[in-house]
Tab-separated table of C-alpha atoms in Angstrom:
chain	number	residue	atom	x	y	z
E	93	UNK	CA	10.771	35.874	34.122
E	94	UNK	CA	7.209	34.092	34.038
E	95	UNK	CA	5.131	36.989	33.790
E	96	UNK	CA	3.255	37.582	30.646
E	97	UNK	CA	1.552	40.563	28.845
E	98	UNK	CA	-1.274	38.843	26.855
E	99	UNK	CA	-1.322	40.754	23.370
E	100	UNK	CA	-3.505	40.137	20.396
E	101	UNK	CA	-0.063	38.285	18.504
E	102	UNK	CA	0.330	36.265	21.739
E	103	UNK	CA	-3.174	35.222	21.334
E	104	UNK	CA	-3.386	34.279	17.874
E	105	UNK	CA	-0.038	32.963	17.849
E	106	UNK	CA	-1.196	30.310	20.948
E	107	UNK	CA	-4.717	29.841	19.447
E	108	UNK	CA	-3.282	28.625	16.145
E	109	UNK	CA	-1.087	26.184	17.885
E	110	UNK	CA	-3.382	24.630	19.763
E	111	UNK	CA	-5.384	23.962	16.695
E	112	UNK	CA	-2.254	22.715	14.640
E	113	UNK	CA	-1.818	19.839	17.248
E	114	UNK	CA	-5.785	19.106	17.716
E	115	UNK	CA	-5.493	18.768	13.917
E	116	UNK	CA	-2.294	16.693	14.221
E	117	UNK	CA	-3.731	14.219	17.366
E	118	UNK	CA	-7.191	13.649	16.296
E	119	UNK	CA	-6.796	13.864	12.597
E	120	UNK	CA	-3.365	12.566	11.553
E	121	UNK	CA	-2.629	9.983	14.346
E	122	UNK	CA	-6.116	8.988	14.282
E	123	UNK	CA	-5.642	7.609	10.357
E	124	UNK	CA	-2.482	6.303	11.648
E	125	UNK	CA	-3.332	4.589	14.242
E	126	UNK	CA	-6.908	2.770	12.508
E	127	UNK	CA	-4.002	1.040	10.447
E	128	UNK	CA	-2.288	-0.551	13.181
E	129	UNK	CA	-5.394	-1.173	15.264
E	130	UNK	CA	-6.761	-3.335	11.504
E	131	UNK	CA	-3.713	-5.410	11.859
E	132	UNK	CA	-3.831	-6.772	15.438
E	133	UNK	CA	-7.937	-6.844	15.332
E	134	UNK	CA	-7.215	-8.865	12.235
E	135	UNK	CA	-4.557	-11.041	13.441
E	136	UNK	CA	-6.265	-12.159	16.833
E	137	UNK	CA	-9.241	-13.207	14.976
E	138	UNK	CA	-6.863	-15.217	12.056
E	139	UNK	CA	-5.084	-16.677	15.192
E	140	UNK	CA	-8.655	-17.622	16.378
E	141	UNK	CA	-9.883	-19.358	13.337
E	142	UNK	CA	-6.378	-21.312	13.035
E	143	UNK	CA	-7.053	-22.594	16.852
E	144	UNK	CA	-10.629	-23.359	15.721
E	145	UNK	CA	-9.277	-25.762	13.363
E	146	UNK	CA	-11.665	-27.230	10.613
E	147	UNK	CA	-14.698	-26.336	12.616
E	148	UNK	CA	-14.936	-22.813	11.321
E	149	UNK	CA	-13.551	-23.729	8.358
E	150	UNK	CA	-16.728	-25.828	7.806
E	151	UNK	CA	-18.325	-23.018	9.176
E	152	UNK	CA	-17.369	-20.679	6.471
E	153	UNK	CA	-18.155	-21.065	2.458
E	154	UNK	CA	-15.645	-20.261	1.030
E	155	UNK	CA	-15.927	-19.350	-2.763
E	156	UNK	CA	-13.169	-21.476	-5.615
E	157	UNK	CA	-10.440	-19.170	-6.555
E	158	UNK	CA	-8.100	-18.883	-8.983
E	159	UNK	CA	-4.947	-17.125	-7.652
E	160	UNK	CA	-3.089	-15.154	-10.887
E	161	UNK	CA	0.826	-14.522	-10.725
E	162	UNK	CA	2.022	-11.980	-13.147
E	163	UNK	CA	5.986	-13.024	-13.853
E	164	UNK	CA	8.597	-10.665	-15.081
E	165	UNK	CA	11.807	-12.785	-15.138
E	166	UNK	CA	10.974	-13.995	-11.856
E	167	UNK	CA	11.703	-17.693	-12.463
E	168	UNK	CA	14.072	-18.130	-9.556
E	169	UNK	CA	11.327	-16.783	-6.525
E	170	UNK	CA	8.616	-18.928	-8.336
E	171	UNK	CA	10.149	-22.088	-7.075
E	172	UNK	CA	9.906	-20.554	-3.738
E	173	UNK	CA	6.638	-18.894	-4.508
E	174	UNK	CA	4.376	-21.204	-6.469
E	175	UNK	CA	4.842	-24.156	-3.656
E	176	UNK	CA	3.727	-21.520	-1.165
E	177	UNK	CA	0.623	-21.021	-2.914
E	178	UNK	CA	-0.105	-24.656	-4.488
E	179	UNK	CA	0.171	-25.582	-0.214
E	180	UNK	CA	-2.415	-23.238	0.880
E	181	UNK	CA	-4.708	-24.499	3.763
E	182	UNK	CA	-7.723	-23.689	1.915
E	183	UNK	CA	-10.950	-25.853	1.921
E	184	UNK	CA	-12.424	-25.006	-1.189
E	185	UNK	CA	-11.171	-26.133	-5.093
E	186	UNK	CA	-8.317	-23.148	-6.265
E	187	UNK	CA	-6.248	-23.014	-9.589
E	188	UNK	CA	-3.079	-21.435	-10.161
E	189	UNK	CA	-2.089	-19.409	-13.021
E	190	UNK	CA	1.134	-17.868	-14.118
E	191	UNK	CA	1.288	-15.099	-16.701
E	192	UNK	CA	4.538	-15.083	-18.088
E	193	UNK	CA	5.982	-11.850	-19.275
E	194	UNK	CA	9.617	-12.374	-19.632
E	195	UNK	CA	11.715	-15.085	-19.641
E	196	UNK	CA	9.697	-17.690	-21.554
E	197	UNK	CA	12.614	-20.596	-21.145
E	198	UNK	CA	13.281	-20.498	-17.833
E	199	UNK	CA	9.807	-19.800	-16.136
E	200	UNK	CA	8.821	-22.642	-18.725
E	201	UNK	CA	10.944	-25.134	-17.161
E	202	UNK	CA	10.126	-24.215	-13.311
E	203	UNK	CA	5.941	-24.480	-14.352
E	204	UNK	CA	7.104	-28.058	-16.369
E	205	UNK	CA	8.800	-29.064	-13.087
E	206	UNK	CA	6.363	-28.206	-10.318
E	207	UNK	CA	3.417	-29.275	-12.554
E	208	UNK	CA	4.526	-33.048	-11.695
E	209	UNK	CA	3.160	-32.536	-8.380
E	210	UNK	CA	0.704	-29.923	-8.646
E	211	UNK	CA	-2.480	-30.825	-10.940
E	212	UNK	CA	-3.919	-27.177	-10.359
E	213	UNK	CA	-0.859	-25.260	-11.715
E	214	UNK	CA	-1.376	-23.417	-15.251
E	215	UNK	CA	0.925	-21.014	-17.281
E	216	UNK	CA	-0.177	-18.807	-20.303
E	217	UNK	CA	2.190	-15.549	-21.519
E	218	UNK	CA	1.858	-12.363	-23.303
E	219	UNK	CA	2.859	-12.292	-26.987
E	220	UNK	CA	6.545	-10.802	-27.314
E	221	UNK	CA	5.159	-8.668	-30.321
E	222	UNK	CA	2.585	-6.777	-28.474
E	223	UNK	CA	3.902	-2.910	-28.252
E	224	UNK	CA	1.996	-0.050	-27.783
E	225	UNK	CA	0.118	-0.647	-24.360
E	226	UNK	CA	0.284	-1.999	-20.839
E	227	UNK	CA	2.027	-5.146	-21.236
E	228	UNK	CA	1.328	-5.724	-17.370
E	229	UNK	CA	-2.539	-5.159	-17.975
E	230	UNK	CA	-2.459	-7.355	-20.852
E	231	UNK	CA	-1.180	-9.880	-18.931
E	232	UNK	CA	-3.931	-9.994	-15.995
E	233	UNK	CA	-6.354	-9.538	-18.870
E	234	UNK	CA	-5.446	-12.963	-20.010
E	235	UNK	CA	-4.636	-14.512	-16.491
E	236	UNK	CA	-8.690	-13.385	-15.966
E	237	UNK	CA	-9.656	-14.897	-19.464
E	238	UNK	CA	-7.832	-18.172	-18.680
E	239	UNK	CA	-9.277	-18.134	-14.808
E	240	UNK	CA	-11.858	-20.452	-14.114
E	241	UNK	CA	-13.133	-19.495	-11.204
E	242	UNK	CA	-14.648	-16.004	-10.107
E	243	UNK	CA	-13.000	-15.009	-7.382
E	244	UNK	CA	-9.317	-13.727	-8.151
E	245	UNK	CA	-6.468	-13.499	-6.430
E	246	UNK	CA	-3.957	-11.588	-7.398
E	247	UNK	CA	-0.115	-11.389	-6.854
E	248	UNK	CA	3.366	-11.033	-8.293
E	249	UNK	CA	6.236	-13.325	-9.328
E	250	UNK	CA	8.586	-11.324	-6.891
E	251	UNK	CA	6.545	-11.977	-3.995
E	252	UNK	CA	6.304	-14.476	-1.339
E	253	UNK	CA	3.522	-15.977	0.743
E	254	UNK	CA	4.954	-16.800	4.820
E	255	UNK	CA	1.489	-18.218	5.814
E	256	UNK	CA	-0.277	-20.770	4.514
E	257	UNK	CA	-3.205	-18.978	5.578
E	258	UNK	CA	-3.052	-16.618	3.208
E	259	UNK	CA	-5.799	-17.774	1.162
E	260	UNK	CA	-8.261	-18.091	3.437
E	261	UNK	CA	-7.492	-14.591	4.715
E	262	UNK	CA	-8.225	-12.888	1.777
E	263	UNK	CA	-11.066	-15.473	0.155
E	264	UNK	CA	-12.970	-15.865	3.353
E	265	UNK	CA	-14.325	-12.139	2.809
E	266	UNK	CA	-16.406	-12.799	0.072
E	267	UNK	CA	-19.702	-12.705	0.470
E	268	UNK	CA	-23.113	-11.344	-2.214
E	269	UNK	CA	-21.978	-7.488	-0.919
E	270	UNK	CA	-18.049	-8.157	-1.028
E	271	UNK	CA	-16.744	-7.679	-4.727
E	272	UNK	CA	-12.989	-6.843	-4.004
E	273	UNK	CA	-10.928	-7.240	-0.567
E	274	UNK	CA	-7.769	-5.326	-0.604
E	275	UNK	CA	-4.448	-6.869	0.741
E	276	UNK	CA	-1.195	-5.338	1.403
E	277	UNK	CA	2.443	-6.903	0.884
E	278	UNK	CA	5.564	-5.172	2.772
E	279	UNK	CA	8.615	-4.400	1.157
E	280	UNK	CA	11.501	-6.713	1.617
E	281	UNK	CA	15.050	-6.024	0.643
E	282	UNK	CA	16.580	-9.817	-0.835
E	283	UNK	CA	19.862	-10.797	0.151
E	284	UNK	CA	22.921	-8.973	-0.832
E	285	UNK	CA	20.467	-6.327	-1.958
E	286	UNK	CA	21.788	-2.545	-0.687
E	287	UNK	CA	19.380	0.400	-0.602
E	288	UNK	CA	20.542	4.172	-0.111
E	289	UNK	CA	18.715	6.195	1.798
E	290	UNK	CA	16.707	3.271	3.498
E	291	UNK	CA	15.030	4.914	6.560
E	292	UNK	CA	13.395	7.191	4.481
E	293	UNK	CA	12.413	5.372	1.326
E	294	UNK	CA	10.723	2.987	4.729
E	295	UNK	CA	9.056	6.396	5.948
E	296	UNK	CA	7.290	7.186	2.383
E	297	UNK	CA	6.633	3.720	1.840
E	298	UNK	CA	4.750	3.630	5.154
E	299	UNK	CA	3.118	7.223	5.104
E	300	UNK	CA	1.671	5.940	1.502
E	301	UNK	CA	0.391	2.696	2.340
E	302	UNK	CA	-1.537	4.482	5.763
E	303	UNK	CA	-3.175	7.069	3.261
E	304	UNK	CA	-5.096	4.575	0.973
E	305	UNK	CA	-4.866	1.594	3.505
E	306	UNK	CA	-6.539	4.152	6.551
E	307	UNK	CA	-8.793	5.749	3.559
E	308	UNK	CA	-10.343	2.192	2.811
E	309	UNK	CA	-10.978	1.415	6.564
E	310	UNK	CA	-12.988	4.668	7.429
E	311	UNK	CA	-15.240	3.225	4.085
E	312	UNK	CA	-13.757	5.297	1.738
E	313	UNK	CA	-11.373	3.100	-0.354
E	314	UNK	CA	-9.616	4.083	-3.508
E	315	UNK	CA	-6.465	2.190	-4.843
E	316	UNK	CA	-5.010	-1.088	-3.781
E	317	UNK	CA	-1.840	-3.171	-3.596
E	318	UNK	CA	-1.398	-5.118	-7.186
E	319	UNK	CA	0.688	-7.933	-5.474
E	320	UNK	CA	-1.696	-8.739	-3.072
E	321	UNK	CA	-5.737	-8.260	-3.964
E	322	UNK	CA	-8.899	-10.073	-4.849
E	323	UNK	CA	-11.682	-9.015	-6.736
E	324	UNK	CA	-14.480	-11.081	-8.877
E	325	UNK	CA	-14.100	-12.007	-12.500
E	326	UNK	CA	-17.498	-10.554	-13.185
E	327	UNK	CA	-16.921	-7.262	-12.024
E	328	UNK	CA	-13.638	-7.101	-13.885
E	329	UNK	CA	-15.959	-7.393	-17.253
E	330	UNK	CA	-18.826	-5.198	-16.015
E	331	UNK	CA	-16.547	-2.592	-15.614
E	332	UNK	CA	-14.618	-3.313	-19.732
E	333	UNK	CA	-11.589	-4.104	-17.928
E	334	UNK	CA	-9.015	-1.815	-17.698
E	335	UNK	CA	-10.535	0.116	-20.932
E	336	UNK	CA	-10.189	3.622	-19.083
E	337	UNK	CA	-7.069	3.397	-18.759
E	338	UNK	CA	-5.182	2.448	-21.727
E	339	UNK	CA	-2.959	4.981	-22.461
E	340	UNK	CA	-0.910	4.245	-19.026
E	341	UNK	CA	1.225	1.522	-18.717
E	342	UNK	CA	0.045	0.714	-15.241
E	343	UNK	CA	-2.877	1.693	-13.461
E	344	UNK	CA	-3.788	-2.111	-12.473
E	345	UNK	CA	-3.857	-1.408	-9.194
E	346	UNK	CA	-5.325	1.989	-8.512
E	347	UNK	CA	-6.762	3.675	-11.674
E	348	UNK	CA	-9.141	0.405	-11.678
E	349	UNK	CA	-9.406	0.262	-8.244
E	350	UNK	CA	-10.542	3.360	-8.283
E	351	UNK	CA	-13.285	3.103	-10.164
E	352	UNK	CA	-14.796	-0.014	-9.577
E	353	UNK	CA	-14.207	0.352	-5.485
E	354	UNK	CA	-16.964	1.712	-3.157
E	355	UNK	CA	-17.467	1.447	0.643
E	356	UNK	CA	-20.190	-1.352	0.574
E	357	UNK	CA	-18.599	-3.499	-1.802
E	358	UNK	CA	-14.584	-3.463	-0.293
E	359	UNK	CA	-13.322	-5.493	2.099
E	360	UNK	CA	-9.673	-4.853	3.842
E	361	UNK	CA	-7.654	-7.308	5.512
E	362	UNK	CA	-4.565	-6.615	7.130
E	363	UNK	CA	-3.958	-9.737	9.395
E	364	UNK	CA	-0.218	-11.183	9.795
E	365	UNK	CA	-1.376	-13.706	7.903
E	366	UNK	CA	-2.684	-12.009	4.765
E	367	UNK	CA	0.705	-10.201	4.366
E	368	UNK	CA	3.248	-10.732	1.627
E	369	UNK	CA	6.937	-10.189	1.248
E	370	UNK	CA	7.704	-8.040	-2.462
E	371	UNK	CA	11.154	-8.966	-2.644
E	372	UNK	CA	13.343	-6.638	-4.732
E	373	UNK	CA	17.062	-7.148	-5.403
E	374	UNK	CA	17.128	-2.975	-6.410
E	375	UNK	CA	15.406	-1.552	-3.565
E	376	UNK	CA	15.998	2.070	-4.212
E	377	UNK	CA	16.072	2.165	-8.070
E	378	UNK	CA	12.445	0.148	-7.895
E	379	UNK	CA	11.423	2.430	-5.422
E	380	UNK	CA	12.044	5.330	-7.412
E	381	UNK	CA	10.560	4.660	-10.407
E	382	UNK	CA	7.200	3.001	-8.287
E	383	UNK	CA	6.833	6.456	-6.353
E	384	UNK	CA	7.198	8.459	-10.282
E	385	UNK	CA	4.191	6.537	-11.502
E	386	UNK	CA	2.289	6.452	-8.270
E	387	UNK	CA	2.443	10.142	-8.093
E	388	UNK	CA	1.347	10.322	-11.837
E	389	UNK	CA	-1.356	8.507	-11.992
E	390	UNK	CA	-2.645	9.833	-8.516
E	391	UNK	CA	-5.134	12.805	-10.245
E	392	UNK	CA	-7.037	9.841	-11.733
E	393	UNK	CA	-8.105	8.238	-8.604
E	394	UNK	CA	-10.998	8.890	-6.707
E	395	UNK	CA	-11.104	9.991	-2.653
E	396	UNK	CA	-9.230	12.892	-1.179
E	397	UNK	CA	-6.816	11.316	0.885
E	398	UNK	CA	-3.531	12.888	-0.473
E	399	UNK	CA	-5.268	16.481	-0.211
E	400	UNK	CA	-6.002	15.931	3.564
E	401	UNK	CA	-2.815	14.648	4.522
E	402	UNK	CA	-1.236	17.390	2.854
E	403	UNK	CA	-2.886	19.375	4.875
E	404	UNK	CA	-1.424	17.423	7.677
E	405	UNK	CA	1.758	18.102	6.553
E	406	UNK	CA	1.057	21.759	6.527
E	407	UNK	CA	-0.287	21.354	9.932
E	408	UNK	CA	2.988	19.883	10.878
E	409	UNK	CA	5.038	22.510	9.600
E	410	UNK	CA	2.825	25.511	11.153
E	411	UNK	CA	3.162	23.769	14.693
E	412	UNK	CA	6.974	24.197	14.122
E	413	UNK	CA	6.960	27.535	13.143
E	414	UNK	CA	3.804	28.627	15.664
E	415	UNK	CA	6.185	27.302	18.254
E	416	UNK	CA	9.185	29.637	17.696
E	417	UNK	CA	7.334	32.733	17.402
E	418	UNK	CA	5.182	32.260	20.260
E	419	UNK	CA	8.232	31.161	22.105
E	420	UNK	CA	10.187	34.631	20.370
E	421	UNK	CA	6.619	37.211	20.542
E	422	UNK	CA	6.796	36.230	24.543
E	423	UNK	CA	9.836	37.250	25.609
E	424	UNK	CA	11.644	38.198	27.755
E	425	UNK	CA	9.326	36.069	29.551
E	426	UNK	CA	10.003	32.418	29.574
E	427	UNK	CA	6.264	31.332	29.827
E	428	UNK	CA	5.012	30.960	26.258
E	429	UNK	CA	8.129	29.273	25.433
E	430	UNK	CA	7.408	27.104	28.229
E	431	UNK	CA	3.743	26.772	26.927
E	432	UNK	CA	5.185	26.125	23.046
E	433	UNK	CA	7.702	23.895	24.180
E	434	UNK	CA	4.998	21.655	26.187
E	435	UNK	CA	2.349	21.419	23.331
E	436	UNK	CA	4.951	20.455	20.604
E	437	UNK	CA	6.987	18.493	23.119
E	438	UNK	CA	3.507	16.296	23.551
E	439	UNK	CA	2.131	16.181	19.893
E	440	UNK	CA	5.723	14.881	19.077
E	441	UNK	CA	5.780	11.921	21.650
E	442	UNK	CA	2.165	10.958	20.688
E	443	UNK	CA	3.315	10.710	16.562
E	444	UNK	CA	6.351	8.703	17.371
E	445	UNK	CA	4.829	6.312	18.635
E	446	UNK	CA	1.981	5.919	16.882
E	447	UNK	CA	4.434	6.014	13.847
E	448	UNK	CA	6.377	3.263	15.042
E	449	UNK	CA	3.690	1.162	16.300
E	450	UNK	CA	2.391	1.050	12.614
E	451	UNK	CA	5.924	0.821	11.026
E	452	UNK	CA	6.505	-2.063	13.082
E	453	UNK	CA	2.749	-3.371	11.992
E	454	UNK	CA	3.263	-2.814	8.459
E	455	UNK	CA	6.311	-4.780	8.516
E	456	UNK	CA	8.565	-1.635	7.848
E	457	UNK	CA	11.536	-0.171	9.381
E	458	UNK	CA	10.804	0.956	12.979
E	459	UNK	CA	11.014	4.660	13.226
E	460	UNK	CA	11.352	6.921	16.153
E	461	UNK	CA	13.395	10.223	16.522
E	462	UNK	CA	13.858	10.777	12.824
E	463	UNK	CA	10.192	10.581	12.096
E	464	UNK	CA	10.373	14.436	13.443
E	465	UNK	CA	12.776	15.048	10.235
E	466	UNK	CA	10.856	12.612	7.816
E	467	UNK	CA	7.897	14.679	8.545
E	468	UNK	CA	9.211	17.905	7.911
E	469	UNK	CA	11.326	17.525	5.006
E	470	UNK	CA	8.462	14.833	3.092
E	471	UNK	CA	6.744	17.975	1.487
E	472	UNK	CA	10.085	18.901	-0.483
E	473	UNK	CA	10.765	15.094	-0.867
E	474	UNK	CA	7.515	14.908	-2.917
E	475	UNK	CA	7.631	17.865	-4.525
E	476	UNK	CA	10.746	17.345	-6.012
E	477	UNK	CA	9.035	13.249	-7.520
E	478	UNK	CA	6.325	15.438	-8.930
E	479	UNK	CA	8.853	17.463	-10.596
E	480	UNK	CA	10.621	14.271	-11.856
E	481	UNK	CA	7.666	12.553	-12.727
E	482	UNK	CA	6.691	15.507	-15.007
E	483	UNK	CA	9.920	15.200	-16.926
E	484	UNK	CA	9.066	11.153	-17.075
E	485	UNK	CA	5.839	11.707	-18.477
E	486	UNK	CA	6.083	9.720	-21.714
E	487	UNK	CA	7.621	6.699	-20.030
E	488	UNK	CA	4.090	6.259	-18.274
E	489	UNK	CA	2.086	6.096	-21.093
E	490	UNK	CA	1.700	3.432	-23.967
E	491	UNK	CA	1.977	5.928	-26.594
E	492	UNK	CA	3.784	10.054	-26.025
């Protein structure tokens, strides 16, 4: 039953899946993994500097900011949202400015209310007639015109702020190399809010953050998060804004990214404390249309971290099918299947739980057994956006 003729198919058949899962173990769960190893190196040493008190706080210079919120009919989280940022435990002067691009009335009267207590609060908007381009670039064009300061931070009316850290976490990397530090804000369903197909709109959400979030810690960064990232006023100008990219209607966040980004001049910060919540009342329907314009604007960016883990998704699927023909070429005996059944058996334990350990850091939905499906059907699942987005094509552009 255990006895084995080796033949040149049992060979090559073995050979390539031992490669498949080296490939898998020390080149996909080793990007995973530097994800969720950034968020508790960078937590312990926020937890630090919060024990430390005002000590390394004096410690630290920490540059004036001015923290830009672009609003899209997002009056009712700004009263929860502004007061989180206008609080921040931050030792150094910071503005706050609210680009309005929506409801004028009723974001008016939450900025006319909260600017009875707040000195540092501003609010400009973008004209109603403008047509013909990025309304959302427009916007943080004139939330970095108004800005005083030159470090920016950036964020989103929909999002809120849990730490009062926050500022600190993502300021405190500036220094004469540091031009941009790149945050990340996790997806939060609000209340009442129902999303189909949950688990694995989580798993793409997750598997998309780790390639340009693990891409930026090896040094070789690329896009960012727009509702949570800094970067200096001067640069913005050096580089003519976002003048490259006109013709798409977004792009804020990874076409310029892209291009002003390099490996000396980015900073990441992943700490609990850094972290936003992007609420979203239409989980799914938001999702949808984010993923369509993510994937089309992807050939612009710079970095090949969506070629390699394709290829890790390839490696995935020729471990699987490796695995039954070695187990099918060696029988009747039982002990390549044995062999096959070992390998995969091990390569599968080690993903889960790397998986869930940065799920769980990311502030996703914690995955386990269906990870093994997520990974094998994801290939279709984004083949079948590209195919979308291609149909979509003229509602990413300003013009077409």
């Amino acid at each position: 039953m255990f006895e084995i003729y080796i033949t040149p198919v049992i060979i090559t058949l073995l050979s390539v899946l031992v490669v498949s899962a080296l490939y898998l173990l020390f080149g996909f769960r080793r990007y995973v993994s530097s994800v969720s190893r950034k968020v508790a190196a960078d937590s312990m040493q926020s937890r630090e500097e919060a024990e430390s008190g005002n000590a390394t706080a004096d410690s630290r210079d920490y540059p004036p900011v001015s923290v830009i919120v672009y609003s899209e009919d997002d009056a009712s989280n700004l009263e929860i949202l502004l007061p989180q940022i206008l609080e921040q435990d931050y030792p150094a002067p910071f503005e706050v400015i609210v680009v309005n691009d929506g409801a004028i009335s009723s974001t008016k009267d939450v900025i006319a209310r909260l600017e009875q207590k707040y000195y540092n609060l501003y609010m400009t908007f973008t004209p109603q007639e403008s047509r013909s381009l990025s309304r959302k670039k427009l916007a943080v064009t004139l939330g970095i015109k108004a800005a005083k300061y030159n470090v920016l931070v950036h964020t989103t009316g929909n999002c809120q702020v849990p730490s009062r850290h926050w500022l600190k976490c993502m300021a405190g990397h500036f220094s004469p190399s540091t031009d941009i530090v790149l945050g990340y804000a996790a997806v939060t369903a609000t209340d009442g809010a129902t999303e189909s197909w949950k688990r694995l709109h989580a798993f793409d959400r997750v598997r998309s953050s780790v390639e340009w979030l693990s891409w930026a810690i090896a040094g070789r960064p690329y896009r960012g998060d727009g509702c949570n990232i800094a970067y200096r006023r001067e640069m913005f100008f050096r580089n003519k804004g976002f003048s490259r990219s006109l013709d798409l209607k977004y792009g804020d966040d990874d076409v310029f990214v892209s291009e002003v980004v390099r490996g000396n001049n980015t900073a990441v910060e992943l700490s609990d404390d850094s972290m936003l919540l992007h609420m979203q009342n239409a989980p799914g329907p938001l999702y949808r249309s984010e993923k369509i314009r993510r994937d089309f604007t992807a050939p612009r960016l710079r970095g090949h971290a969506r070629l390699f883990f394709s290829t890790c998704s390839w490696a995935w699927w020729t471990l699987l099918c490796t695995a039954v023909s070695l187990s099918i070429a060696g029988l009747p005996s039982y002990l390549p299947m044995t062999v096959a059944c070992v390998i995969t058996l091990a390569v599968c334990i080690i993903l889960m739980a790397a998986w869930r350990k940065v799920s769980v850091s990311l502030g996703s939905r914690p995955i386990l057994l269906t990870f093994l499906w997520f990974m094998s059907y994801h290939p279709l699942y984004t083949l079948y956006y590209r195919m979308r987005g291609r149909s979509k094509r003229g509602s990413n552009l300003t013009w077409g």
